[in-house]
Short mmCIF file of C-alpha atoms and ligand atoms in Angstrom, two decimals:
data_model
loop_
_atom_site.label_atom_id
_atom_site.label_comp_id
_atom_site.label_asym_id
_atom_site.label_seq_id
_atom_site.Cartn_x
_atom_site.Cartn_y
_atom_site.Cartn_z
CA MET A 1 42.87 -135.95 117.22
CA ASN A 2 42.67 -136.78 113.55
CA TRP A 3 46.15 -136.10 112.46
CA LYS A 4 46.98 -136.31 108.75
CA LYS A 5 48.01 -139.96 107.91
CA ALA A 6 51.04 -138.45 106.17
CA LEU A 7 52.52 -137.45 109.52
CA ASP A 8 52.97 -141.13 110.51
CA GLY A 9 56.73 -141.89 110.15
CA ILE A 10 57.82 -138.29 109.92
CA THR A 11 60.23 -137.21 112.55
CA PRO A 12 60.54 -133.51 113.53
CA TYR A 13 63.75 -131.74 112.48
CA LYS A 14 66.40 -132.61 115.11
CA PRO A 15 69.01 -129.92 115.38
CA GLY A 16 72.67 -130.99 115.82
CA ARG A 17 74.56 -130.43 119.02
CA SER A 18 75.17 -126.78 119.93
CA ILE A 19 78.70 -125.46 120.66
CA GLU A 20 77.61 -124.79 124.28
CA GLU A 21 76.33 -128.33 124.75
CA VAL A 22 79.50 -129.93 123.37
CA THR A 23 81.75 -127.59 125.34
CA ARG A 24 79.95 -128.71 128.48
CA MET A 25 79.72 -132.38 127.68
CA TYR A 26 83.39 -132.87 126.88
CA GLY A 27 84.91 -130.17 129.06
CA LEU A 28 86.57 -128.57 126.05
CA LYS A 29 88.02 -125.05 125.76
CA GLU A 30 87.19 -124.58 122.17
CA VAL A 31 84.51 -126.09 119.93
CA VAL A 32 84.14 -125.41 116.24
CA LYS A 33 80.78 -126.06 114.51
CA LEU A 34 81.39 -127.40 111.04
CA ALA A 35 78.01 -128.99 110.70
CA SER A 36 75.62 -126.57 109.01
CA ASN A 37 77.57 -124.90 106.29
CA GLU A 38 77.53 -121.38 107.85
CA ASN A 39 80.10 -118.82 106.94
CA PRO A 40 83.21 -119.10 109.19
CA TYR A 41 84.00 -115.42 108.36
CA GLY A 42 80.65 -114.20 109.65
CA CYS A 43 79.02 -111.42 107.76
CA ALA A 44 80.50 -108.24 106.20
CA PRO A 45 81.79 -105.73 108.84
CA SER A 46 79.70 -103.10 107.13
CA VAL A 47 76.59 -105.29 107.85
CA LYS A 48 77.43 -105.51 111.53
CA GLU A 49 77.92 -101.76 111.78
CA SER A 50 74.58 -101.07 110.14
CA LEU A 51 72.86 -103.35 112.62
CA ALA A 52 73.78 -100.99 115.46
CA SER A 53 72.36 -98.05 113.68
CA ALA A 54 69.34 -99.70 111.85
CA ALA A 55 66.31 -97.54 112.53
CA ILE A 56 63.67 -100.23 113.00
CA GLN A 57 60.23 -99.28 114.13
CA HIS A 58 59.54 -102.13 116.51
CA GLU A 59 55.82 -101.77 116.71
CA ILE A 60 55.17 -101.58 112.92
CA TYR A 61 54.73 -104.72 110.83
CA PRO A 62 57.57 -105.40 108.33
CA ASP A 63 57.22 -104.26 104.80
CA GLY A 64 55.24 -107.21 103.34
CA TYR A 65 56.58 -106.43 99.78
CA ALA A 66 60.22 -106.12 100.99
CA SER A 67 60.32 -103.06 98.72
CA ALA A 68 63.88 -101.81 99.45
CA LEU A 69 65.53 -105.20 99.38
CA ARG A 70 63.43 -106.18 96.28
CA SER A 71 64.55 -103.08 94.45
CA LYS A 72 68.27 -103.54 95.16
CA LEU A 73 68.28 -107.26 94.61
CA THR A 74 66.30 -107.24 91.30
CA GLN A 75 68.60 -104.36 89.98
CA LYS A 76 71.63 -106.56 90.81
CA LEU A 77 70.10 -109.55 89.18
CA GLY A 78 68.72 -107.69 86.15
CA VAL A 79 65.18 -109.15 86.60
CA ASP A 80 61.77 -107.67 86.94
CA GLU A 81 60.60 -106.78 90.54
CA GLU A 82 57.75 -109.19 90.09
CA ALA A 83 60.24 -112.04 89.40
CA VAL A 84 61.28 -112.39 93.05
CA LEU A 85 59.60 -113.92 96.09
CA PHE A 86 61.18 -113.58 99.61
CA GLY A 87 60.92 -116.31 102.18
CA ASN A 88 61.79 -116.87 105.77
CA GLY A 89 64.92 -118.62 104.66
CA SER A 90 64.72 -120.71 101.41
CA ASP A 91 63.27 -123.38 103.69
CA GLU A 92 60.01 -121.44 103.66
CA ILE A 93 60.00 -121.14 99.92
CA ILE A 94 60.33 -124.91 99.67
CA MET A 95 57.22 -125.10 101.83
CA ILE A 96 55.38 -122.49 99.79
CA ILE A 97 56.17 -124.27 96.52
CA THR A 98 54.97 -127.59 98.06
CA ARG A 99 51.78 -126.02 99.32
CA ALA A 100 51.04 -124.46 96.05
CA LEU A 101 51.74 -127.51 93.86
CA LEU A 102 51.84 -130.80 95.64
CA GLY A 103 48.97 -132.91 96.94
CA THR A 104 47.88 -136.53 97.00
CA ASP A 105 47.25 -136.68 93.26
CA THR A 106 50.72 -135.56 92.25
CA ASN A 107 54.25 -136.86 92.32
CA THR A 108 57.61 -135.03 92.73
CA VAL A 109 61.03 -136.00 91.59
CA MET A 110 64.32 -135.38 93.42
CA ALA A 111 67.70 -136.88 93.79
CA THR A 112 68.82 -139.08 96.75
CA PRO A 113 70.74 -138.12 98.69
CA THR A 114 69.83 -134.50 98.51
CA PHE A 115 68.58 -131.66 100.75
CA PRO A 116 66.00 -133.44 102.93
CA GLN A 117 63.41 -130.63 103.09
CA TYR A 118 62.02 -131.39 99.55
CA ALA A 119 60.95 -134.88 100.68
CA HIS A 120 59.94 -133.69 104.07
CA ASN A 121 57.48 -131.15 102.74
CA ALA A 122 56.22 -133.48 100.00
CA LYS A 123 55.47 -136.22 102.52
CA ILE A 124 53.32 -133.84 104.61
CA ALA A 125 51.53 -132.79 101.36
CA GLY A 126 50.83 -136.57 100.77
CA ALA A 127 52.54 -136.40 97.32
CA GLU A 128 54.34 -139.48 95.84
CA ILE A 129 58.11 -139.02 96.13
CA ARG A 130 60.18 -140.33 93.30
CA GLU A 131 63.87 -140.42 94.26
CA VAL A 132 66.58 -140.80 91.63
CA THR A 133 69.85 -142.12 93.00
CA LEU A 134 72.86 -139.88 92.38
CA LYS A 135 75.56 -141.28 90.17
CA ASP A 136 78.64 -142.78 91.82
CA ASN A 137 80.53 -139.47 91.39
CA GLY A 138 77.72 -137.54 93.19
CA GLN A 139 76.29 -136.07 90.01
CA HIS A 140 72.58 -135.92 89.44
CA ASP A 141 71.33 -138.61 87.08
CA LEU A 142 69.46 -136.29 84.78
CA GLU A 143 68.47 -139.16 82.44
CA GLY A 144 66.99 -140.95 85.31
CA PHE A 145 64.99 -137.73 86.23
CA LEU A 146 63.54 -137.63 82.77
CA LYS A 147 62.54 -141.29 83.01
CA ALA A 148 60.86 -140.70 86.42
CA ILE A 149 58.57 -137.93 85.12
CA ASP A 150 55.00 -138.64 84.05
CA SER A 151 51.81 -136.66 83.59
CA GLU A 152 51.26 -136.44 87.38
CA THR A 153 54.68 -134.93 88.10
CA ALA A 154 54.23 -131.40 89.38
CA VAL A 155 57.67 -130.39 90.74
CA ILE A 156 61.22 -131.42 90.11
CA TRP A 157 63.93 -130.54 92.73
CA ILE A 158 67.40 -130.05 91.67
CA CYS A 159 69.91 -129.03 94.38
CA ASN A 160 72.76 -127.36 92.41
CA PRO A 161 75.40 -127.66 93.88
CA ASN A 162 73.99 -130.66 95.73
CA ASN A 163 73.86 -130.95 99.47
CA PRO A 164 75.43 -133.19 100.84
CA THR A 165 77.80 -134.15 97.99
CA GLY A 166 78.67 -130.58 96.88
CA ASN A 167 78.62 -131.43 93.09
CA LEU A 168 77.73 -128.85 90.55
CA ILE A 169 75.91 -129.91 87.43
CA PRO A 170 77.81 -128.73 84.28
CA SER A 171 75.90 -125.88 82.74
CA ASP A 172 75.55 -127.52 79.23
CA ALA A 173 74.04 -130.73 80.82
CA LEU A 174 71.69 -128.64 82.85
CA GLU A 175 70.52 -126.57 79.98
CA ALA A 176 69.98 -129.67 77.76
CA PHE A 177 67.96 -131.23 80.68
CA LEU A 178 65.81 -128.16 81.11
CA GLY A 179 64.99 -128.24 77.41
CA GLN A 180 63.49 -131.78 77.82
CA VAL A 181 61.27 -131.19 80.82
CA PRO A 182 57.72 -130.67 79.88
CA PRO A 183 56.85 -126.95 80.38
CA ASN A 184 53.92 -127.77 82.80
CA ILE A 185 56.32 -129.13 85.40
CA LEU A 186 58.03 -126.64 87.80
CA VAL A 187 61.81 -127.22 88.05
CA VAL A 188 63.29 -125.91 91.22
CA LEU A 189 67.01 -125.15 91.07
CA ASP A 190 67.99 -124.81 94.76
CA GLU A 191 71.19 -122.71 94.57
CA ALA A 192 71.90 -122.14 98.30
CA TYR A 193 75.67 -122.44 97.74
CA ILE A 194 75.86 -120.75 94.38
CA GLU A 195 78.15 -117.85 95.59
CA TYR A 196 80.92 -120.43 96.33
CA VAL A 197 81.04 -121.84 92.73
CA MET A 198 84.34 -121.40 90.98
CA ALA A 199 83.92 -124.03 88.17
CA PRO A 200 85.10 -122.66 84.83
CA GLY A 201 82.27 -122.58 82.29
CA TYR A 202 79.51 -122.11 84.84
CA ILE A 203 76.66 -120.09 83.44
CA ASP A 204 74.53 -118.01 85.82
CA SER A 205 71.13 -119.74 85.82
CA VAL A 206 69.28 -116.40 85.88
CA THR A 207 70.02 -116.41 82.13
CA TYR A 208 67.86 -119.56 81.68
CA LEU A 209 64.70 -117.93 83.10
CA GLU A 210 63.59 -116.25 79.94
CA GLN A 211 64.03 -119.41 77.90
CA PHE A 212 62.45 -121.77 80.49
CA PRO A 213 59.52 -120.07 82.32
CA ASN A 214 58.97 -123.24 84.27
CA VAL A 215 62.29 -122.88 86.15
CA ILE A 216 62.62 -121.22 89.52
CA LEU A 217 65.85 -120.53 91.41
CA LEU A 218 66.24 -120.62 95.17
CA ARG A 219 68.89 -118.52 96.76
CA THR A 220 69.66 -117.50 100.35
CA PHE A 221 71.40 -114.92 102.57
CA SER A 222 72.17 -117.78 105.03
CA LYS A 223 75.36 -119.14 103.59
CA ALA A 224 78.03 -116.92 101.81
CA TYR A 225 76.29 -113.71 103.11
CA GLY A 226 76.70 -115.06 106.69
CA LEU A 227 73.16 -114.16 107.77
CA ALA A 228 71.58 -117.53 108.65
CA SER A 229 70.15 -116.19 111.91
CA TYR A 230 68.02 -113.56 110.04
CA ARG A 231 66.15 -116.12 107.84
CA VAL A 232 66.11 -114.43 104.47
CA GLY A 233 65.94 -116.55 101.25
CA TYR A 234 64.50 -115.74 97.87
CA ALA A 235 63.18 -117.30 94.64
CA ILE A 236 63.66 -115.91 91.13
CA GLY A 237 61.22 -117.01 88.45
CA HIS A 238 58.70 -116.06 85.85
CA PRO A 239 56.25 -113.37 87.26
CA ALA A 240 53.36 -115.73 86.60
CA VAL A 241 54.93 -118.48 88.71
CA ILE A 242 55.94 -116.05 91.47
CA SER A 243 52.41 -114.56 91.50
CA ASN A 244 50.92 -117.98 92.21
CA LEU A 245 53.37 -118.72 94.91
CA ASN A 246 52.63 -115.34 96.45
CA LYS A 247 49.03 -116.49 97.04
CA VAL A 248 50.39 -119.03 99.51
CA ARG A 249 52.93 -116.83 101.29
CA ASN A 250 52.13 -115.46 104.75
CA PRO A 251 51.80 -111.54 104.63
CA PHE A 252 54.71 -110.62 106.83
CA ASN A 253 57.02 -113.66 106.43
CA ASN A 254 60.28 -111.71 106.79
CA ASN A 255 61.05 -109.59 109.78
CA SER A 256 62.13 -105.98 109.51
CA ILE A 257 65.67 -106.55 110.78
CA GLY A 258 66.27 -109.40 108.31
CA LEU A 259 65.02 -107.26 105.44
CA ALA A 260 67.23 -104.30 106.40
CA ILE A 261 70.33 -106.38 107.02
CA ALA A 262 70.01 -108.39 103.77
CA GLU A 263 69.64 -105.18 101.79
CA LYS A 264 72.79 -103.83 103.44
CA ALA A 265 74.63 -107.08 102.67
CA LEU A 266 74.02 -106.64 98.94
CA ASP A 267 76.24 -103.51 99.04
CA ASP A 268 79.34 -105.52 100.02
CA GLU A 269 80.06 -107.77 97.07
CA ALA A 270 83.78 -107.55 97.89
CA PHE A 271 83.12 -109.48 101.09
CA ILE A 272 81.42 -112.32 99.17
CA GLU A 273 84.20 -112.37 96.60
CA GLN A 274 86.70 -112.62 99.50
CA CYS A 275 84.75 -115.42 101.18
CA ARG A 276 84.53 -117.31 97.81
CA LYS A 277 88.38 -117.09 97.40
CA LEU A 278 89.17 -117.96 101.04
CA ASN A 279 86.75 -120.91 100.93
CA HIS A 280 88.32 -122.15 97.67
CA GLU A 281 91.80 -122.13 99.21
CA GLN A 282 90.59 -124.22 102.13
CA ARG A 283 88.58 -126.56 99.85
CA LYS A 284 91.80 -127.31 97.93
CA ARG A 285 93.41 -128.30 101.19
CA PHE A 286 90.71 -130.82 101.94
CA LYS A 287 91.10 -132.25 98.34
CA HIS A 288 94.87 -132.49 98.81
CA TYR A 289 94.46 -134.13 102.24
CA ALA A 290 91.93 -136.66 101.02
CA ASP A 291 94.19 -137.51 97.94
CA GLU A 292 97.19 -138.01 100.29
CA LYS A 293 95.25 -140.25 102.58
CA LYS A 294 93.54 -142.04 99.69
CA LEU A 295 90.10 -141.17 101.10
CA HIS A 296 87.40 -140.45 98.68
CA LEU A 297 86.09 -136.82 98.66
CA PHE A 298 83.31 -135.63 96.32
CA ASP A 299 84.06 -132.76 93.93
CA SER A 300 82.61 -129.82 95.83
CA GLU A 301 81.71 -126.29 94.56
CA THR A 302 80.31 -125.33 97.96
CA ASN A 303 81.56 -124.38 101.48
CA PHE A 304 81.38 -128.10 102.61
CA VAL A 305 83.00 -131.37 101.70
CA LEU A 306 81.73 -134.89 101.86
CA ILE A 307 84.75 -136.88 102.88
CA GLU A 308 85.27 -140.65 103.41
CA VAL A 309 86.09 -141.75 106.97
CA PRO A 310 88.13 -144.75 107.97
CA ASN A 311 85.45 -146.06 110.24
CA ASP A 312 81.70 -145.84 110.84
CA SER A 313 80.36 -142.29 110.19
CA ASP A 314 78.68 -141.94 113.59
CA ASP A 315 81.82 -143.25 115.32
CA ALA A 316 83.99 -140.77 113.30
CA SER A 317 81.68 -137.80 114.14
CA GLU A 318 81.76 -138.75 117.81
CA LYS A 319 85.57 -138.87 117.85
CA LEU A 320 85.82 -135.56 116.09
CA LEU A 321 83.26 -134.15 118.57
CA GLN A 322 85.48 -135.20 121.43
CA GLN A 323 88.22 -133.23 119.85
CA GLY A 324 85.96 -130.11 119.52
CA PHE A 325 84.63 -130.39 116.00
CA ILE A 326 80.91 -130.68 115.28
CA VAL A 327 80.40 -132.31 111.85
CA ARG A 328 77.44 -134.21 110.23
CA SER A 329 77.58 -138.00 110.17
CA GLY A 330 76.95 -139.48 106.70
CA ASN A 331 74.60 -142.00 108.38
CA ALA A 332 72.08 -139.17 108.85
CA LEU A 333 72.55 -137.87 105.30
CA GLY A 334 72.18 -141.07 103.37
CA THR A 335 75.96 -141.29 102.80
CA PRO A 336 77.26 -143.89 105.28
CA GLY A 337 81.04 -144.07 105.37
CA TYR A 338 81.36 -140.32 105.01
CA ILE A 339 81.04 -137.20 107.04
CA ARG A 340 80.01 -133.71 105.79
CA VAL A 341 82.31 -131.00 107.10
CA THR A 342 81.74 -127.26 106.59
CA ILE A 343 84.90 -125.68 105.33
CA GLY A 344 86.17 -123.35 108.02
CA SER A 345 88.89 -120.66 108.10
CA GLU A 346 92.51 -121.47 107.50
CA GLU A 347 93.16 -121.90 111.24
CA GLN A 348 90.06 -124.03 111.77
CA THR A 349 90.95 -126.24 108.74
CA SER A 350 94.51 -126.77 110.15
CA LYS A 351 93.12 -127.77 113.49
CA PHE A 352 90.38 -129.89 111.91
CA LEU A 353 92.91 -131.86 109.67
CA LYS A 354 94.99 -132.48 112.81
CA ALA A 355 92.00 -133.87 114.56
CA PHE A 356 91.19 -136.01 111.49
CA ASP A 357 94.77 -137.25 111.49
CA THR A 358 94.29 -138.60 115.00
CA LEU A 359 91.08 -140.46 113.77
CA TRP A 360 92.87 -141.77 110.69
CA GLN A 361 95.88 -143.00 112.62
CA SER A 362 93.80 -144.81 115.19
CA GLU A 363 91.35 -146.35 112.64
CA GLY A 364 92.43 -146.62 109.19
CA SER A 365 95.99 -145.88 108.32
CA PRO A 366 97.39 -148.61 106.19
CA VAL A 367 100.68 -149.99 107.55
C1 PLP B 401 70.49 -126.95 99.65
C2 PLP B 401 69.87 -126.12 100.73
N1 PLP B 401 68.74 -125.49 100.36
C3 PLP B 401 68.14 -124.74 101.39
C4 PLP B 401 68.66 -124.56 102.56
C5 PLP B 401 67.89 -123.74 103.58
O1 PLP B 401 68.57 -122.49 103.72
P1 PLP B 401 67.81 -121.25 104.43
O2 PLP B 401 66.43 -121.69 104.87
O3 PLP B 401 68.68 -120.92 105.57
O4 PLP B 401 67.76 -120.17 103.38
C6 PLP B 401 69.77 -125.18 102.96
C7 PLP B 401 70.36 -125.09 104.33
O5 PLP B 401 71.25 -125.72 104.82
C8 PLP B 401 70.52 -125.99 101.98
O6 PLP B 401 71.63 -126.70 102.25
#
């Protein structure tokens, strides 16, 4: 078969080990998955209740316009109904953007390391990928981005806060950057973790959309809303941008249950607020722990931390796995010497830090 040349060297997405697999492999009683930045508190109890009573007509296609969810979400955001596009997770929106804008005659600019799906999709499209190394503190090098742009640049990807470092770009720096990007380039601000941000001075980027019609925001119900299994993400942007992306979208890309559940989840802002606070408390514990052990930890505004390990990242991940914690090795994320850990509940964090202590004592504790 004549496969696209671009597929050479691309590896399919390899999911991490499941809880069941690790439980079996190591004969453990309890395994905690802290590898995919899911919400340790689940979703709002009101959402779970509504699931039992949701009147879904199984034989009817979903609402391809997501009318009910669209109406509630756009009212909450204070934007036009035509300013939103729904995707099967924000993953699908990344694919839609790529399909609509990237090809062999274009280039695309992104940080490294960052969320790998931008490069993955761009590779398949045959676009040139221009990666701008993060600064030592994990911040995006926005000057470097501006230097990397030329007349063939079609899309810029900014993961804010960034996965895997967790850093948030200060709002003034972001706004100044947006003002310097040529208006014919689409700037994607991927805000998958935005609900977790506590940084003082953070300005909601929805407010930038009027001033910068070439900016699009990606958000998701997978993280703070605790609905990763339903695959609902969305983009907010100028109606003209959304309209072009809509040409590429499959007609029924979200299923009926996902749409109904996401709509219900929007009613429970108190749950999100509570998760944000609980997450912040546990995030502070990681920071304190890292400081105490003199291990580097990037400033995170998300529900995960990238923390230095006293040995090789794969080795550290394996040792934590043996103790019942699934984390992501930095070797797979472009951050060797670190692991990425999803911030769990208070109890999970206490147990995790104990497991990390064992690792630290056996590998790295200075005498
Ligand atoms: C930065 C970022 N963007 C997008 C996604 C995709 O999220 P989803 O497709 O579940 O909405 C993730 C998932 O981990 C992520 O970390």
